[in-house]
Amino acid sequence: MTDRAFAVVRAGALTTVQDLGRAGHAHLGVPRSGALDADAHRLANRLVGNGPEAATLETTVTGCAVRMRSAGTVAVTGAPCPVTVDGRPAPWGAPVHVPADAVLEVGTAAYGLRSYLAFAGGIEAEPVLGSRATDLLSGLGPDPLSDGAVLPLGTPGAPVPAADAVPHAGPARELVLPVRLGPRDDWFTVAGLRTLLTGVWRVSSASNRIGLRTEGPSLERARDGELPSEGMALGAVQVPPNGLPVLFLADHPTTGGYPVIGVVRESALSAAAQAAPGTPVRFVRAHSGF
Amino acid sequence: MTALPAAGPRTRPAESPGLRMRTLPVGDHGLLVELDSGAAVEALHAELLRRAAAGLLPATREIVPAARTVLIDGLAEPERFAAELTGWDIPPATRSGAQTLEVPVRYDGPDLADVAELWGVTPEEVVRIHSGTEFRVAFCGFAPGFGYLTGLPERYHVPRRATPRTRLPVGSVALAGPYTGVYPRSSPGGWQLLGTTDAVLWDASREPAALFAPGTLVRFVPQPFDPHPEAAQ
């Protein structure tokens, strides 16, 4: 029997197993989780012939390296980075055949933060509530990768498609987030709302899978205090007492008491997942329709 | 004035205006429904689940009740749903026939004496009052399986501790504000510790994983314990 698996040679700064997450359990206090750059996750899966629900690896800045226990097809997307197989250069953003026992190296991101590594057949870690995603807020799902860990792979399904040309926008000079005001925009003054839609922030180095934190102008509140805990949506822009907006990403808490001034459109969250600390951030009013 | 009839039989005044609610936008596909009371949240949440079970609800991704709100996310047409919602005839939630979950507790928490002082009773009275109360999981949050349980009358609501503890052990039964909570794992926290339970609040391999879900009725049952364990050592 083929040992369909890979061993972690270099775990990198933070590499986690991710899929589309476990939506539908927020009422139990379970965050959605899942790939932060869902577009890159889907693309990586498509390049190796997987469905979008297959689990991939999400790296953080420094990539990772794995040794394949059996030959297989992989693809790296998301943050562009050098890809090598046993030290020889291989393409980023395209299917790559890796022989058995070869080491696949996902290098440090040239720009962006998170690369996605898909394996034909997907990573078969034990699912929790229907998802293999690692949730760093609540500790559900597989542990973050550690050197020496071995993760099983599934059986490849569809034949691997011919390589698509992968369009890539290049490094973003700024992160522009379309936001729809509410539910708690009435907790802010007119000046505070104007600041939201005209101000420029920078991505804080304290950002993580839970939220993108910002540094910049403070949003003026019309009232003090906290709300009774209420449900929080993906993309919510929560404003803690320091007035600096926090954009909730996949591992965000399911409830909270700080007011949410607006909610960022989900289609913009993949770009947010790649915005490095220091990247300028602006919010623009989202108009109805797409 | 509340629009919700007091708890009791499932009847309502003929001219009842229904639940008073305010719907707020949450992005392109969500709706936050704000209500006047926890009882109104309970009633709307029960109605949403009834309609979902009967196939009468549009597709949603999440329905998250909280203290005074219900978040409904993943709606294709949230504005249309908001308009429909305001026309619903929502009966007050009834608890008849519902099972009550019994959770054994050793009332040996380090804050029992402080809570007794806040309540103006003896520690023994705290145990009697707390274990004599029927609680309901109003909502969950903070961690998988952590429920915010209501049921204590307002005179027994307590503040958080001025200095949070760096570690509350797993199974801690604790009070803050109007809520009783049980910690599914060890965690820092500022809640007032009444005792501990061996009940497993969260087990991802169990079906259901969470012992507490919104709407679960709970009674805490005092367990004997050795009040001076250090003396036995």
XYZ file of C-alpha atoms in Angstrom:
523
model
C 0.000 0.000 0.000
C 1.295 3.442 -0.841
C 2.020 5.585 2.153
C 0.258 8.714 1.034
C 1.625 11.283 3.444
C 4.241 13.938 3.916
C 6.659 14.668 6.725
C 7.384 18.211 7.897
C 11.043 19.084 7.402
C 10.738 22.773 8.283
C 7.488 23.987 9.802
C 8.173 27.687 9.222
C 6.986 30.580 11.378
C 3.355 29.433 11.465
C 1.967 26.837 9.086
C -1.538 25.512 9.603
C -3.917 23.125 7.871
C -6.820 25.078 6.367
C -9.947 24.472 4.320
C -13.187 26.421 3.930
C -13.798 26.339 7.686
C -16.670 25.230 9.908
C -19.450 27.729 9.350
C -22.745 26.998 11.071
C -21.466 26.524 14.632
C -21.087 30.151 15.750
C -24.068 29.732 18.110
C -21.918 27.247 20.074
C -19.023 29.698 20.289
C -17.135 28.025 17.430
C -15.408 30.412 15.003
C -15.686 29.750 11.292
C -11.908 29.513 10.735
C -10.616 28.340 7.324
C -8.089 29.744 4.840
C -7.617 33.508 5.284
C -6.905 33.972 1.574
C -9.769 31.780 0.411
C -9.164 32.720 -3.242
C -5.578 31.423 -3.120
C -6.700 28.273 -1.270
C -9.309 27.522 -3.946
C -6.846 28.174 -6.758
C -4.192 25.890 -5.259
C -6.771 23.115 -4.998
C -7.949 23.670 -8.564
C -4.388 23.427 -9.870
C -3.996 19.936 -8.383
C -7.486 18.723 -9.305
C -9.047 18.966 -5.817
C -12.418 20.363 -4.892
C -12.349 23.688 -2.993
C -13.119 21.930 0.298
C -9.842 19.941 0.295
C -7.409 20.935 3.049
C -4.217 22.835 2.141
C -1.316 24.277 4.132
C -1.339 27.998 4.924
C 2.174 29.333 5.581
C 3.110 32.631 7.188
C 5.920 34.680 5.597
C 8.710 32.108 5.915
C 7.078 29.196 4.054
C 7.772 25.575 4.991
C 9.401 22.407 3.663
C 7.959 18.901 3.468
C 9.264 15.500 2.362
C 6.806 13.525 0.256
C 6.374 9.887 1.290
C 4.999 9.101 -2.177
C 5.065 10.881 -5.532
C 2.332 13.446 -6.011
C 1.242 16.719 -7.537
C 1.318 19.931 -5.526
C 0.747 23.614 -6.205
C 1.759 26.773 -4.336
C -0.363 29.941 -4.565
C -1.065 33.009 -2.441
C 1.985 35.043 -1.478
C 4.519 34.587 -4.326
C 7.642 32.761 -3.199
C 10.454 30.569 -4.509
C 9.424 26.909 -4.846
C 12.023 24.163 -5.082
C 12.000 20.368 -5.321
C 15.192 18.884 -3.904
C 16.772 22.280 -4.392
C 15.796 22.664 -8.046
C 13.530 25.589 -8.933
C 9.878 24.736 -9.639
C 7.048 27.038 -10.679
C 4.871 28.978 -8.241
C 1.195 29.062 -9.197
C 1.286 25.879 -11.290
C 1.020 22.122 -10.719
C 4.373 20.614 -9.747
C 5.130 16.887 -9.758
C 7.141 15.873 -6.706
C 8.814 12.429 -6.713
C 8.670 10.172 -3.670
C 11.163 11.142 -0.929
C 11.850 14.524 -2.539
C 11.775 17.659 -0.396
C 9.413 20.380 -1.503
C 10.452 23.787 -0.228
C 8.057 26.746 -0.068
C 10.358 29.735 0.352
C 9.988 33.106 2.036
C 7.252 35.278 0.523
C 8.550 37.882 -1.927
C 5.546 39.958 -0.921
C 2.272 39.192 0.801
C 2.118 37.024 3.921
C 0.473 33.676 3.330
C 1.262 31.036 0.721
C -0.998 28.026 0.139
C 0.327 24.563 -0.602
C -2.184 22.110 -2.044
C -1.542 18.373 -2.491
C -3.490 16.258 -4.994
C -5.923 14.336 -2.785
C -5.876 16.971 -0.031
C -4.561 16.703 3.540
C -6.549 14.096 5.460
C -6.169 15.435 8.993
C -8.936 14.462 11.432
C -11.938 16.748 10.824
C -13.607 18.572 13.731
C -17.225 19.581 13.150
C -16.814 18.855 9.447
C -13.619 20.873 8.918
C -9.874 20.253 9.078
C -9.074 23.927 9.613
C -6.800 24.936 12.492
C -8.586 27.546 14.571
C -5.990 29.487 16.532
C -8.541 31.313 18.697
C -10.188 28.225 20.135
C -7.607 25.535 19.420
C -9.883 23.349 17.278
C -8.499 21.302 14.390
C -4.967 20.009 13.819
C -2.054 21.563 15.698
C 0.058 24.053 13.767
C 2.797 22.175 11.924
C 5.902 21.180 13.856
C 9.146 19.771 12.516
C 8.934 16.020 12.106
C 5.114 15.825 12.077
C 3.593 13.480 9.494
C 0.269 14.322 7.839
C -1.714 11.874 5.704
C -2.903 12.695 2.192
C -6.089 11.614 0.469
C -6.400 9.820 -2.836
C -6.231 12.134 -5.846
C -9.528 12.341 -7.676
C -9.890 14.259 -10.907
C -6.960 14.241 -13.301
C -4.797 17.289 -12.821
C -5.837 19.954 -15.325
C -3.464 21.610 -17.731
C -1.712 24.482 -16.001
C -3.816 27.612 -15.935
C -2.104 30.905 -16.310
C -2.449 32.297 -12.820
C -3.211 35.998 -12.850
C -1.618 37.877 -9.996
C -2.075 41.488 -9.132
C 1.432 42.024 -7.773
C 2.212 43.631 -4.452
C -0.616 45.809 -3.176
C 0.552 49.340 -2.415
C -2.458 49.806 -0.197
C -5.344 47.755 1.111
C -8.703 49.240 0.129
C -11.578 47.711 2.066
C -15.175 48.217 0.905
C -17.228 48.578 4.077
C -20.942 48.710 4.654
C -21.801 50.808 7.699
C -23.591 49.172 10.620
C -24.789 47.561 12.708
C -23.368 50.022 15.299
C -22.406 53.040 13.208
C -24.736 55.057 15.476
C -22.202 54.560 18.307
C -19.851 56.946 16.457
C -19.966 60.672 15.866
C -20.335 62.163 12.384
C -16.658 63.049 12.649
C -15.840 59.445 13.566
C -17.711 58.140 10.519
C -15.958 60.686 8.315
C -12.612 59.572 9.716
C -13.464 55.957 8.857
C -14.114 56.837 5.208
C -11.277 59.340 4.743
C -8.527 58.244 7.118
C -5.489 56.102 6.344
C -4.265 53.411 8.729
C -1.364 51.004 8.581
C -1.584 47.274 9.161
C -0.291 46.615 12.667
C 2.271 43.897 13.362
C -0.128 42.654 16.066
C -2.409 41.305 13.315
C -3.091 37.570 13.155
C -5.660 35.047 11.924
C -8.178 36.472 14.394
C -8.046 40.038 13.195
C -6.196 42.617 11.146
C -5.260 45.331 13.609
C -4.503 48.872 12.539
C -2.480 51.887 13.609
C -3.677 55.350 12.707
C -6.450 57.783 13.537
C -8.844 56.972 16.352
C -12.581 56.817 15.564
C -14.571 59.185 17.767
C -17.374 57.548 19.687
C -20.777 59.118 20.268
C -21.250 57.026 23.384
C -19.064 55.259 25.877
C -19.305 51.817 27.348
C -19.834 48.437 25.858
C -22.765 46.690 24.260
C -24.214 43.553 25.760
C -22.407 40.729 23.902
C -23.707 40.311 20.355
C -22.943 38.070 17.405
C -19.938 39.041 15.284
C -19.747 38.489 11.530
C -16.707 37.694 9.380
C -15.361 41.009 8.084
C -16.752 43.009 11.020
C -14.803 46.199 11.777
C -14.839 46.260 15.554
C -13.697 49.349 17.398
C -12.207 48.761 20.865
C -11.882 51.630 23.364
C -8.623 52.871 21.774
C -10.672 53.790 18.663
C -8.470 51.825 16.242
C -10.467 49.596 13.882
C -9.876 45.821 13.978
C -10.999 43.806 10.952
C -12.279 40.378 12.004
C -10.758 37.521 10.001
C -11.587 33.795 9.938
C -10.643 32.918 13.557
C -12.572 35.859 15.057
C -14.585 35.423 18.265
C -18.251 34.635 17.648
C -19.551 37.283 20.060
C -18.226 40.564 21.354
C -19.163 43.754 23.132
C -17.241 46.447 21.280
C -19.269 48.270 18.623
C -18.978 47.183 14.984
C -18.930 50.338 12.875
C -19.212 48.452 9.583
C -18.630 45.151 7.839
C -16.113 44.637 5.034
C -17.260 42.754 1.965
C -16.091 39.134 2.070
C -14.531 39.357 -1.416
C -11.987 41.857 -0.012
C -10.793 39.598 2.806
C -8.329 37.614 0.663
C -6.424 40.834 0.002
C -6.542 41.640 3.731
C -4.978 38.229 4.440
C -1.936 39.245 2.377
C -1.455 42.797 3.687
C 1.889 42.922 5.486
C 2.449 45.084 8.584
C 2.920 48.692 7.511
C 0.666 48.422 4.439
C -1.613 51.481 4.205
C -5.308 50.646 4.791
C -8.308 52.680 3.653
C -12.015 52.015 4.015
C -14.393 52.986 1.224
C -18.155 52.852 1.340
C -19.466 49.654 -0.285
C -22.384 50.271 -2.584
C -25.206 47.803 -2.970
C -24.766 45.161 -5.620
C -21.518 43.682 -6.819
C -43.190 48.813 28.708
C -42.503 45.492 27.097
C -44.213 44.137 24.031
C -43.682 40.609 25.230
C -46.326 39.004 27.439
C -44.955 37.702 30.712
C -43.995 34.051 30.920
C -47.040 31.863 31.203
C -49.530 30.121 28.980
C -49.060 30.453 25.256
C -51.693 33.128 24.813
C -51.330 36.773 24.043
C -53.502 39.859 24.165
C -55.625 40.224 21.041
C -54.087 43.575 20.216
C -50.544 42.412 20.897
C -48.203 44.303 18.602
C -45.770 41.361 18.536
C -42.123 41.658 19.490
C -40.633 45.079 19.217
C -37.524 44.719 17.137
C -35.006 46.795 15.313
C -33.156 45.311 12.365
C -29.638 46.513 11.599
C -27.506 45.680 8.556
C -24.461 43.420 8.956
C -22.604 43.568 5.656
C -24.236 42.440 2.435
C -25.784 39.242 3.782
C -26.421 39.665 7.478
C -28.983 41.113 9.799
C -28.734 41.964 13.491
C -32.142 41.918 15.143
C -32.195 43.907 18.359
C -34.873 43.171 20.950
C -36.032 44.617 24.265
C -35.257 41.708 26.555
C -33.592 38.350 26.903
C -37.073 36.787 26.859
C -37.766 38.396 23.481
C -34.443 37.036 22.155
C -35.472 33.595 23.420
C -38.834 33.892 21.650
C -37.390 35.061 18.317
C -34.615 32.463 18.390
C -37.149 29.695 19.083
C -39.316 30.960 16.223
C -36.341 31.030 13.835
C -35.460 27.436 14.741
C -39.113 26.363 14.377
C -39.309 27.904 10.926
C -35.940 26.487 9.897
C -37.034 22.984 10.972
C -40.251 23.393 8.967
C -38.314 24.521 5.896
C -39.880 27.976 6.072
C -36.674 29.950 6.503
C -34.456 31.127 3.647
C -30.957 29.632 3.648
C -28.687 31.031 6.386
C -25.103 30.384 7.395
C -25.345 31.297 11.068
C -28.076 32.132 13.573
C -26.380 33.510 16.690
C -28.516 34.580 19.649
C -26.859 36.849 22.206
C -27.875 39.024 25.164
C -30.293 41.377 23.362
C -29.809 40.415 19.718
C -30.017 37.628 17.191
C -27.494 37.699 14.324
C -28.699 36.042 11.131
C -25.892 35.745 8.589
C -25.652 34.303 5.098
C -29.001 35.592 3.826
C -29.328 36.100 0.065
C -31.729 39.024 0.568
C -31.378 40.462 4.069
C -33.550 43.553 3.439
C -36.397 41.416 2.187
C -36.027 39.066 5.138
C -36.001 42.015 7.553
C -39.284 43.240 6.099
C -40.816 39.781 6.382
C -39.585 39.349 9.948
C -41.414 42.390 11.261
C -44.708 40.830 10.168
C -44.172 37.558 12.023
C -46.495 36.565 14.827
C -44.037 35.301 17.439
C -45.366 33.559 20.540
C -43.423 33.824 23.796
C -41.036 30.914 24.246
C -42.386 28.064 26.312
C -40.260 25.658 28.290
C -42.902 23.042 29.000
C -41.728 19.562 28.074
C -38.106 20.654 27.755
C -35.516 18.456 29.477
C -33.408 19.991 32.222
C -29.739 19.050 32.216
C -28.341 18.349 35.694
C -24.748 19.454 36.227
C -23.039 18.238 39.418
C -21.033 20.950 41.186
C -18.653 20.974 44.134
C -19.402 24.382 45.613
C -15.848 24.886 46.861
C -14.886 27.977 44.843
C -12.533 30.588 46.309
C -15.073 33.391 45.698
C -17.992 31.766 47.495
C -17.483 33.966 50.567
C -17.204 37.148 48.460
C -20.361 36.281 46.556
C -22.126 35.572 49.839
C -21.139 39.019 51.053
C -22.328 40.657 47.807
C -25.632 38.814 48.117
C -25.917 39.544 51.842
C -26.356 35.862 52.728
C -24.231 33.014 54.089
C -22.120 30.837 51.761
C -24.531 27.960 52.480
C -27.380 30.178 51.277
C -25.454 30.952 48.073
C -25.268 27.221 47.357
C -28.955 26.786 48.143
C -30.013 29.719 45.951
C -27.704 28.881 43.051
C -28.549 25.180 42.991
C -32.241 26.003 43.418
C -32.347 28.127 40.289
C -33.407 26.853 36.894
C -30.905 28.289 34.415
C -31.194 28.576 30.681
C -28.304 28.885 28.224
C -29.090 32.304 26.769
C -26.220 32.172 24.302
C -22.717 30.826 23.751
C -19.434 32.561 22.987
C -15.941 33.209 24.342
C -14.896 29.596 23.670
C -16.485 26.508 22.100
C -19.012 25.189 24.587
C -18.996 28.227 26.877
C -22.584 29.180 27.675
C -23.939 32.351 29.234
C -26.633 31.040 31.581
C -29.413 33.269 32.884
C -31.918 32.642 35.632
C -30.622 34.443 38.721
C -32.788 37.409 39.705
C -31.237 40.840 39.358
C -30.430 41.204 43.069
C -27.935 38.348 42.669
C -26.055 39.849 39.737
C -22.399 40.432 40.649
C -19.503 42.397 39.159
C -16.427 40.744 37.750
C -13.456 40.565 40.087
C -11.321 43.707 40.089
C -8.247 41.635 39.212
C -8.845 38.762 36.803
C -7.239 35.439 37.659
C -4.531 34.271 35.277
C -5.956 30.778 35.298
C -9.385 29.372 36.058
C -9.366 25.568 36.104
C -11.403 23.560 33.615
C -14.947 23.014 34.891
C -15.016 26.234 36.918
C -18.570 27.338 37.689
C -18.498 31.105 37.948
C -20.630 34.252 38.043
C -20.362 37.629 36.304
C -23.096 40.177 35.721
C -26.372 38.358 35.181
C -24.619 35.194 33.998
C -23.415 31.870 35.299
C -20.781 30.169 33.132
C -18.841 26.923 33.188
C -15.330 27.008 31.772
C -14.898 24.277 29.131
C -11.117 24.612 29.462
C -8.736 26.392 31.758
C -8.497 30.050 30.910
C -7.738 33.439 32.403
C -10.872 35.127 33.676
C -12.430 37.659 35.998
C -15.566 35.745 36.908
C -16.420 34.928 40.528
C -15.631 31.258 41.191
C -18.378 29.348 42.988
C -17.159 25.818 42.385
C -16.159 23.183 39.889
C -17.817 20.425 37.896
C -16.497 17.238 36.305
C -19.076 17.534 33.503
C -17.350 17.690 30.097
C -18.634 20.890 28.521
C -16.936 20.366 25.171
C -15.752 17.211 23.433
C -15.169 17.605 19.707
C -15.424 13.829 19.224
C -18.811 13.652 20.955
C -22.159 14.204 19.247
C -23.177 16.844 20.163
C -19.765 18.317 20.969
C -21.226 21.047 23.180
C -23.097 20.138 26.369
C -24.655 23.611 26.386
C -26.399 25.109 23.368
C -28.659 28.168 23.332
C -31.942 27.160 24.969
C -30.558 24.287 27.090
C -32.127 24.265 30.569
C -29.646 23.612 33.360
C -29.804 22.883 37.074
C -26.655 22.704 39.193
C -26.686 19.875 41.720
C -24.462 20.254 44.824
C -21.963 17.427 45.293
C -20.296 16.556 48.570
C -16.645 17.511 48.833
C -13.921 17.599 51.460
C -13.786 21.222 52.593
C -10.252 20.850 53.986
C -8.311 18.770 51.441
C -4.973 20.119 52.654
C -5.651 18.728 56.155
C -5.849 15.228 54.711
C -2.425 15.424 53.130
